[in-house]
Amino acid sequence: MSELEIQQCLRCSAAWFPDRLRCPGCGARKWQRVPAGEGTVEQDTWVHRPPAPDGAPVRLGSIRLDAGPIVIARLQEDVGTGRRVRLDSGADGVVRAR
Amino acid sequence: MAADACIVGCGEARYTRHAPAGTNTAAVLADAAWLALESAGIDAGAVDGLAVSSFSLGPDHAIDLAWRLGVHLRWLMEDTNGGASAINMLQHAGRAVQAGDATTVLVLAGDHLPAAAFRTLVEEYNRATRDHLAPLPFGGPNSLFAMLTQRHARAYGLGRSDYAALVIAQRQWAAHNPGAVYREPLTLEEYLAAPIVSDPLCIYDCVPVVTGGDAIVVRARDHLSGSRRPPVLVRALRLTFNPDDQQGDGLRTGLSVLAGELWAEAGAGPRDMDVTMVYDDYPAMALVQLTDLGYLGERELRGFIADELASRRLPVNTSGGQLSAGQAGAAGGLHGVVEAVRQLRGEAGGRQVPGARRALVAGYGMVVYRYGACAGAAVLERAR
Ligand SMILES: [Zn+2]
């Protein structure tokens, strides 16, 4: 588990997630990977019938990063709309907000 | 689009929640095709163009379908734009018959998606979904549109009963559509008590997945000999793809970008439409499309829902829409075109809007990460 990395344009510094092939901001095509940093949960929802192994409800949120991108992530139960969070990314591909 | 592309026939293969064993997508598409050709009074041997959109036709492609349908073509197209595929195929088919590349184009869309196939489709919809959403897991687009609906409700001051009004009105339309899978009346109490899928969306806000298919036949106006029923002209048509790099809130679609040009080309406006079919994958998206296309004028959305939709004074999604008739995968967009053509030809039975002459049909779809990135609309008009 490590901090989610996002794509940053080397020319205009705009950040993107998921990855693009050409910077929507300036048109450049050179990038670096940067940590996603902090963001704010803007919406949250309980998904009641997810295809989770145990079928248990899953809590998701829409997080606007200070760097710009909006990321859909799994939320811990006590994390809700308005909370400041950081995003972790696991080998399982799950982005988690904490 | 110049005015001489016409829809001369339409058909819908019966929508079913639980298709019998042995059902397959190609056969469903063929059922829709034969119905559309029959309604056009055209023999399959006259078809020289074919367009198809389906999530479940694979491993076959359009050519395999042509072979199995036994049609000999000089124009062939396969479309992958989901809810916007119908308008996209209609644009291309219209151009083809105008240019003379084909005379008679069969436009098909449909799907048969058993539970496992549906889950695979949802989780491998595209790279962003497969890599970043499916692992969460996210439960399909319901969770994304749940959060979009939260933004929408907040932006417009709406509550669950406002969205319910649209759902209930469409169910009232569906009562008169024998092809709709849900036709029983729905009350506000039932809606509010229904199981939540992803808050605030309940089961009635999410389209029932069905097996089914839709078809239209497109011809140029100077190739109309033999058609017994009034042809439907394509007066105007516009599409947009990726208008905002997914950087917005999803509360505007590309329709807001194309509406001005669309209405100008049609020489008409929202008030001139006798029937309107918007892509109702979720109630909020139907409202967004009506807003984008200028149906509200100076009115507030909440009052518009009560005065125009709940009352059914404005005929919107008269088949019951996908919310009541069902969503047959990639046929979701063509379903609206078929219903519009039925209304304009006076073939809509108990839900017929008297004297309907002009229709607006909108398509929307392909969630690339947070919301749909494809949108289009067409203005249709009965020729006589
Ligand atoms: Zn840039």
PDB file of N, CA and C in Angstrom, chain A residues 35-94:
ATOM      1  N   PRO A  35       2.920  12.225  -6.334  1.00  0.00           N
ATOM      2  CA  PRO A  35       1.932  11.754  -5.354  1.00  0.00           C
ATOM      3  C   PRO A  35       0.640  12.561  -5.483  1.00  0.00           C
ATOM      4  N   ALA A  36      -0.494  11.868  -5.260  1.00  0.00           N
ATOM      5  CA  ALA A  36      -1.784  12.532  -5.445  1.00  0.00           C
ATOM      6  C   ALA A  36      -2.003  13.669  -4.451  1.00  0.00           C
ATOM      7  N   GLY A  37      -1.392  13.551  -3.248  1.00  0.00           N
ATOM      8  CA  GLY A  37      -1.557  14.603  -2.251  1.00  0.00           C
ATOM      9  C   GLY A  37      -2.937  14.586  -1.613  1.00  0.00           C
ATOM     10  N   GLU A  38      -3.293  15.708  -0.998  1.00  0.00           N
ATOM     11  CA  GLU A  38      -4.564  15.763  -0.257  1.00  0.00           C
ATOM     12  C   GLU A  38      -5.730  16.147  -1.145  1.00  0.00           C
ATOM     13  N   GLY A  39      -6.915  15.748  -0.678  1.00  0.00           N
ATOM     14  CA  GLY A  39      -8.133  16.117  -1.391  1.00  0.00           C
ATOM     15  C   GLY A  39      -9.310  16.157  -0.443  1.00  0.00           C
ATOM     16  N   THR A  40     -10.453  16.517  -0.968  1.00  0.00           N
ATOM     17  CA  THR A  40     -11.676  16.639  -0.168  1.00  0.00           C
ATOM     18  C   THR A  40     -12.759  15.725  -0.749  1.00  0.00           C
ATOM     19  N   VAL A  41     -13.425  14.989   0.129  1.00  0.00           N
ATOM     20  CA  VAL A  41     -14.540  14.146  -0.314  1.00  0.00           C
ATOM     21  C   VAL A  41     -15.722  15.051  -0.668  1.00  0.00           C
ATOM     22  N   GLU A  42     -16.162  14.987  -1.925  1.00  0.00           N
ATOM     23  CA  GLU A  42     -17.272  15.854  -2.347  1.00  0.00           C
ATOM     24  C   GLU A  42     -18.617  15.146  -2.322  1.00  0.00           C
ATOM     25  N   GLN A  43     -18.627  13.838  -2.616  1.00  0.00           N
ATOM     26  CA  GLN A  43     -19.853  13.050  -2.463  1.00  0.00           C
ATOM     27  C   GLN A  43     -19.453  11.688  -1.928  1.00  0.00           C
ATOM     28  N   ASP A  44     -20.400  11.045  -1.249  1.00  0.00           N
ATOM     29  CA  ASP A  44     -20.174   9.660  -0.843  1.00  0.00           C
ATOM     30  C   ASP A  44     -21.459   8.884  -1.034  1.00  0.00           C
ATOM     31  N   THR A  45     -21.315   7.566  -1.221  1.00  0.00           N
ATOM     32  CA  THR A  45     -22.504   6.725  -1.403  1.00  0.00           C
ATOM     33  C   THR A  45     -22.216   5.321  -0.909  1.00  0.00           C
ATOM     34  N   TRP A  46     -23.233   4.691  -0.344  1.00  0.00           N
ATOM     35  CA  TRP A  46     -23.170   3.267  -0.019  1.00  0.00           C
ATOM     36  C   TRP A  46     -23.678   2.483  -1.210  1.00  0.00           C
ATOM     37  N   VAL A  47     -22.866   1.592  -1.734  1.00  0.00           N
ATOM     38  CA  VAL A  47     -23.304   0.713  -2.820  1.00  0.00           C
ATOM     39  C   VAL A  47     -23.795  -0.573  -2.166  1.00  0.00           C
ATOM     40  N   HIS A  48     -25.114  -0.829  -2.297  1.00  0.00           N
ATOM     41  CA  HIS A  48     -25.700  -1.908  -1.497  1.00  0.00           C
ATOM     42  C   HIS A  48     -25.603  -3.293  -2.117  1.00  0.00           C
ATOM     43  N   ARG A  49     -25.460  -3.334  -3.435  1.00  0.00           N
ATOM     44  CA  ARG A  49     -25.342  -4.672  -4.031  1.00  0.00           C
ATOM     45  C   ARG A  49     -24.120  -4.743  -4.935  1.00  0.00           C
ATOM     46  N   PRO A  50     -22.938  -4.556  -4.348  1.00  0.00           N
ATOM     47  CA  PRO A  50     -21.721  -4.604  -5.171  1.00  0.00           C
ATOM     48  C   PRO A  50     -21.316  -6.056  -5.383  1.00  0.00           C
ATOM     49  N   PRO A  51     -20.501  -6.285  -6.397  1.00  0.00           N
ATOM     50  CA  PRO A  51     -20.022  -7.655  -6.601  1.00  0.00           C
ATOM     51  C   PRO A  51     -18.851  -7.975  -5.683  1.00  0.00           C
ATOM     52  N   ALA A  52     -18.882  -7.467  -4.440  1.00  0.00           N
ATOM     53  CA  ALA A  52     -17.811  -7.784  -3.484  1.00  0.00           C
ATOM     54  C   ALA A  52     -17.895  -9.259  -3.127  1.00  0.00           C
ATOM     55  N   PRO A  53     -16.757  -9.849  -2.764  1.00  0.00           N
ATOM     56  CA  PRO A  53     -16.744 -11.286  -2.465  1.00  0.00           C
ATOM     57  C   PRO A  53     -17.818 -11.668  -1.437  1.00  0.00           C
ATOM     58  N   ASP A  54     -17.987 -10.812  -0.416  1.00  0.00           N
ATOM     59  CA  ASP A  54     -18.956 -11.144   0.627  1.00  0.00           C
ATOM     60  C   ASP A  54     -20.312 -10.476   0.379  1.00  0.00           C
ATOM     61  N   GLY A  55     -20.421  -9.702  -0.717  1.00  0.00           N
ATOM     62  CA  GLY A  55     -21.683  -9.031  -1.019  1.00  0.00           C
ATOM     63  C   GLY A  55     -22.021  -7.898  -0.057  1.00  0.00           C
ATOM     64  N   ALA A  56     -21.085  -7.561   0.808  1.00  0.00           N
ATOM     65  CA  ALA A  56     -21.346  -6.513   1.795  1.00  0.00           C
ATOM     66  C   ALA A  56     -21.353  -5.139   1.116  1.00  0.00           C
ATOM     67  N   PRO A  57     -22.133  -4.208   1.665  1.00  0.00           N
ATOM     68  CA  PRO A  57     -22.148  -2.863   1.084  1.00  0.00           C
ATOM     69  C   PRO A  57     -20.747  -2.257   1.046  1.00  0.00           C
ATOM     70  N   VAL A  58     -20.507  -1.457   0.013  1.00  0.00           N
ATOM     71  CA  VAL A  58     -19.215  -0.817  -0.178  1.00  0.00           C
ATOM     72  C   VAL A  58     -19.434   0.685  -0.148  1.00  0.00           C
ATOM     73  N   ARG A  59     -18.529   1.393   0.507  1.00  0.00           N
ATOM     74  CA  ARG A  59     -18.677   2.836   0.600  1.00  0.00           C
ATOM     75  C   ARG A  59     -17.695   3.506  -0.353  1.00  0.00           C
ATOM     76  N   LEU A  60     -18.237   4.304  -1.273  1.00  0.00           N
ATOM     77  CA  LEU A  60     -17.403   4.989  -2.261  1.00  0.00           C
ATOM     78  C   LEU A  60     -17.543   6.501  -2.121  1.00  0.00           C
ATOM     79  N   GLY A  61     -16.507   7.183  -2.574  1.00  0.00           N
ATOM     80  CA  GLY A  61     -16.550   8.635  -2.556  1.00  0.00           C
ATOM     81  C   GLY A  61     -15.944   9.219  -3.813  1.00  0.00           C
ATOM     82  N   SER A  62     -16.326  10.454  -4.058  1.00  0.00           N
ATOM     83  CA  SER A  62     -15.749  11.234  -5.147  1.00  0.00           C
ATOM     84  C   SER A  62     -14.865  12.292  -4.494  1.00  0.00           C
ATOM     85  N   ILE A  63     -13.567  12.216  -4.780  1.00  0.00           N
ATOM     86  CA  ILE A  63     -12.600  13.064  -4.087  1.00  0.00           C
ATOM     87  C   ILE A  63     -11.954  14.045  -5.047  1.00  0.00           C
ATOM     88  N   ARG A  64     -12.087  15.321  -4.739  1.00  0.00           N
ATOM     89  CA  ARG A  64     -11.415  16.332  -5.562  1.00  0.00           C
ATOM     90  C   ARG A  64     -10.051  16.616  -4.934  1.00  0.00           C
ATOM     91  N   LEU A  65      -8.999  16.248  -5.664  1.00  0.00           N
ATOM     92  CA  LEU A  65      -7.646  16.488  -5.175  1.00  0.00           C
ATOM     93  C   LEU A  65      -7.315  17.976  -5.241  1.00  0.00           C
ATOM     94  N   ASP A  66      -6.508  18.431  -4.323  1.00  0.00           N
ATOM     95  CA  ASP A  66      -6.046  19.819  -4.379  1.00  0.00           C
ATOM     96  C   ASP A  66      -5.312  20.061  -5.699  1.00  0.00           C
ATOM     97  N   ALA A  67      -4.688  18.998  -6.219  1.00  0.00           N
ATOM     98  CA  ALA A  67      -3.941  19.106  -7.481  1.00  0.00           C
ATOM     99  C   ALA A  67      -4.859  19.205  -8.693  1.00  0.00           C
ATOM    100  N   GLY A  68      -6.168  18.961  -8.521  1.00  0.00           N
ATOM    101  CA  GLY A  68      -7.098  19.127  -9.631  1.00  0.00           C
ATOM    102  C   GLY A  68      -7.985  17.948  -9.962  1.00  0.00           C
ATOM    103  N   PRO A  69      -7.390  16.748 -10.184  1.00  0.00           N
ATOM    104  CA  PRO A  69      -8.217  15.624 -10.619  1.00  0.00           C
ATOM    105  C   PRO A  69      -9.268  15.203  -9.595  1.00  0.00           C
ATOM    106  N   ILE A  70     -10.327  14.570 -10.100  1.00  0.00           N
ATOM    107  CA  ILE A  70     -11.345  13.967  -9.243  1.00  0.00           C
ATOM    108  C   ILE A  70     -11.186  12.459  -9.333  1.00  0.00           C
ATOM    109  N   VAL A  71     -11.089  11.817  -8.183  1.00  0.00           N
ATOM    110  CA  VAL A  71     -10.805  10.382  -8.113  1.00  0.00           C
ATOM    111  C   VAL A  71     -11.956   9.690  -7.384  1.00  0.00           C
ATOM    112  N   ILE A  72     -12.414   8.571  -7.948  1.00  0.00           N
ATOM    113  CA  ILE A  72     -13.408   7.740  -7.268  1.00  0.00           C
ATOM    114  C   ILE A  72     -12.639   6.735  -6.410  1.00  0.00           C
ATOM    115  N   ALA A  73     -12.917   6.692  -5.123  1.00  0.00           N
ATOM    116  CA  ALA A  73     -12.147   5.846  -4.215  1.00  0.00           C
ATOM    117  C   ALA A  73     -13.052   5.174  -3.196  1.00  0.00           C
ATOM    118  N   ARG A  74     -12.504   4.150  -2.600  1.00  0.00           N
ATOM    119  CA  ARG A  74     -13.211   3.468  -1.522  1.00  0.00           C
ATOM    120  C   ARG A  74     -12.980   4.247  -0.226  1.00  0.00           C
ATOM    121  N   LEU A  75     -14.050   4.446   0.524  1.00  0.00           N
ATOM    122  CA  LEU A  75     -13.957   5.207   1.762  1.00  0.00           C
ATOM    123  C   LEU A  75     -14.035   4.278   2.964  1.00  0.00           C
ATOM    124  N   GLN A  76     -13.273   4.631   4.006  1.00  0.00           N
ATOM    125  CA  GLN A  76     -13.504   3.966   5.290  1.00  0.00           C
ATOM    126  C   GLN A  76     -14.856   4.423   5.815  1.00  0.00           C
ATOM    127  N   GLU A  77     -15.433   3.602   6.696  1.00  0.00           N
ATOM    128  CA  GLU A  77     -16.794   3.870   7.148  1.00  0.00           C
ATOM    129  C   GLU A  77     -16.963   5.255   7.763  1.00  0.00           C
ATOM    130  N   ASP A  78     -15.951   5.740   8.456  1.00  0.00           N
ATOM    131  CA  ASP A  78     -16.102   7.004   9.180  1.00  0.00           C
ATOM    132  C   ASP A  78     -15.723   8.208   8.321  1.00  0.00           C
ATOM    133  N   VAL A  79     -15.387   7.975   7.057  1.00  0.00           N
ATOM    134  CA  VAL A  79     -15.009   9.079   6.169  1.00  0.00           C
ATOM    135  C   VAL A  79     -16.204   9.443   5.306  1.00  0.00           C
ATOM    136  N   GLY A  80     -16.584  10.720   5.346  1.00  0.00           N
ATOM    137  CA  GLY A  80     -17.745  11.148   4.571  1.00  0.00           C
ATOM    138  C   GLY A  80     -17.494  12.459   3.863  1.00  0.00           C
ATOM    139  N   THR A  81     -18.540  12.967   3.242  1.00  0.00           N
ATOM    140  CA  THR A  81     -18.462  14.199   2.478  1.00  0.00           C
ATOM    141  C   THR A  81     -17.925  15.335   3.346  1.00  0.00           C
ATOM    142  N   GLY A  82     -16.992  16.081   2.760  1.00  0.00           N
ATOM    143  CA  GLY A  82     -16.410  17.222   3.453  1.00  0.00           C
ATOM    144  C   GLY A  82     -15.069  16.916   4.102  1.00  0.00           C
ATOM    145  N   ARG A  83     -14.781  15.641   4.301  1.00  0.00           N
ATOM    146  CA  ARG A  83     -13.536  15.268   4.984  1.00  0.00           C
ATOM    147  C   ARG A  83     -12.319  15.468   4.082  1.00  0.00           C
ATOM    148  N   ARG A  84     -11.218  15.885   4.704  1.00  0.00           N
ATOM    149  CA  ARG A  84      -9.926  15.936   4.023  1.00  0.00           C
ATOM    150  C   ARG A  84      -9.309  14.535   4.067  1.00  0.00           C
ATOM    151  N   VAL A  85      -8.803  14.073   2.921  1.00  0.00           N
ATOM    152  CA  VAL A  85      -8.275  12.701   2.858  1.00  0.00           C
ATOM    153  C   VAL A  85      -6.991  12.653   2.027  1.00  0.00           C
ATOM    154  N   ARG A  86      -6.286  11.529   2.201  1.00  0.00           N
ATOM    155  CA  ARG A  86      -5.191  11.158   1.303  1.00  0.00           C
ATOM    156  C   ARG A  86      -5.553   9.834   0.664  1.00  0.00           C
ATOM    157  N   LEU A  87      -4.990   9.545  -0.498  1.00  0.00           N
ATOM    158  CA  LEU A  87      -5.367   8.340  -1.248  1.00  0.00           C
ATOM    159  C   LEU A  87      -4.216   7.356  -1.313  1.00  0.00           C
ATOM    160  N   ASP A  88      -4.521   6.106  -0.953  1.00  0.00           N
ATOM    161  CA  ASP A  88      -3.556   5.023  -1.078  1.00  0.00           C
ATOM    162  C   ASP A  88      -3.956   4.130  -2.235  1.00  0.00           C
ATOM    163  N   SER A  89      -2.971   3.500  -2.840  1.00  0.00           N
ATOM    164  CA  SER A  89      -3.237   2.566  -3.923  1.00  0.00           C
ATOM    165  C   SER A  89      -2.558   1.253  -3.623  1.00  0.00           C
ATOM    166  N   GLY A  90      -3.319   0.173  -3.644  1.00  0.00           N
ATOM    167  CA  GLY A  90      -2.760  -1.132  -3.330  1.00  0.00           C
ATOM    168  C   GLY A  90      -2.443  -1.909  -4.584  1.00  0.00           C
ATOM    169  N   ALA A  91      -1.750  -3.035  -4.380  1.00  0.00           N
ATOM    170  CA  ALA A  91      -1.423  -3.922  -5.493  1.00  0.00           C
ATOM    171  C   ALA A  91      -2.703  -4.488  -6.123  1.00  0.00           C
ATOM    172  N   ASP A  92      -3.797  -4.491  -5.303  1.00  0.00           N
ATOM    173  CA  ASP A  92      -5.074  -5.008  -5.806  1.00  0.00           C
ATOM    174  C   ASP A  92      -5.799  -4.001  -6.698  1.00  0.00           C
ATOM    175  N   GLY A  93      -5.188  -2.828  -6.887  1.00  0.00           N
ATOM    176  CA  GLY A  93      -5.798  -1.817  -7.756  1.00  0.00           C
ATOM    177  C   GLY A  93      -6.824  -0.954  -7.049  1.00  0.00           C
ATOM    178  N   VAL A  94      -7.057  -1.218  -5.757  1.00  0.00           N
ATOM    179  CA  VAL A  94      -8.076  -0.462  -5.022  1.00  0.00           C
ATOM    180  C   VAL A  94      -7.474   0.861  -4.520  1.00  0.00           C
TER     181      VAL A  94
END
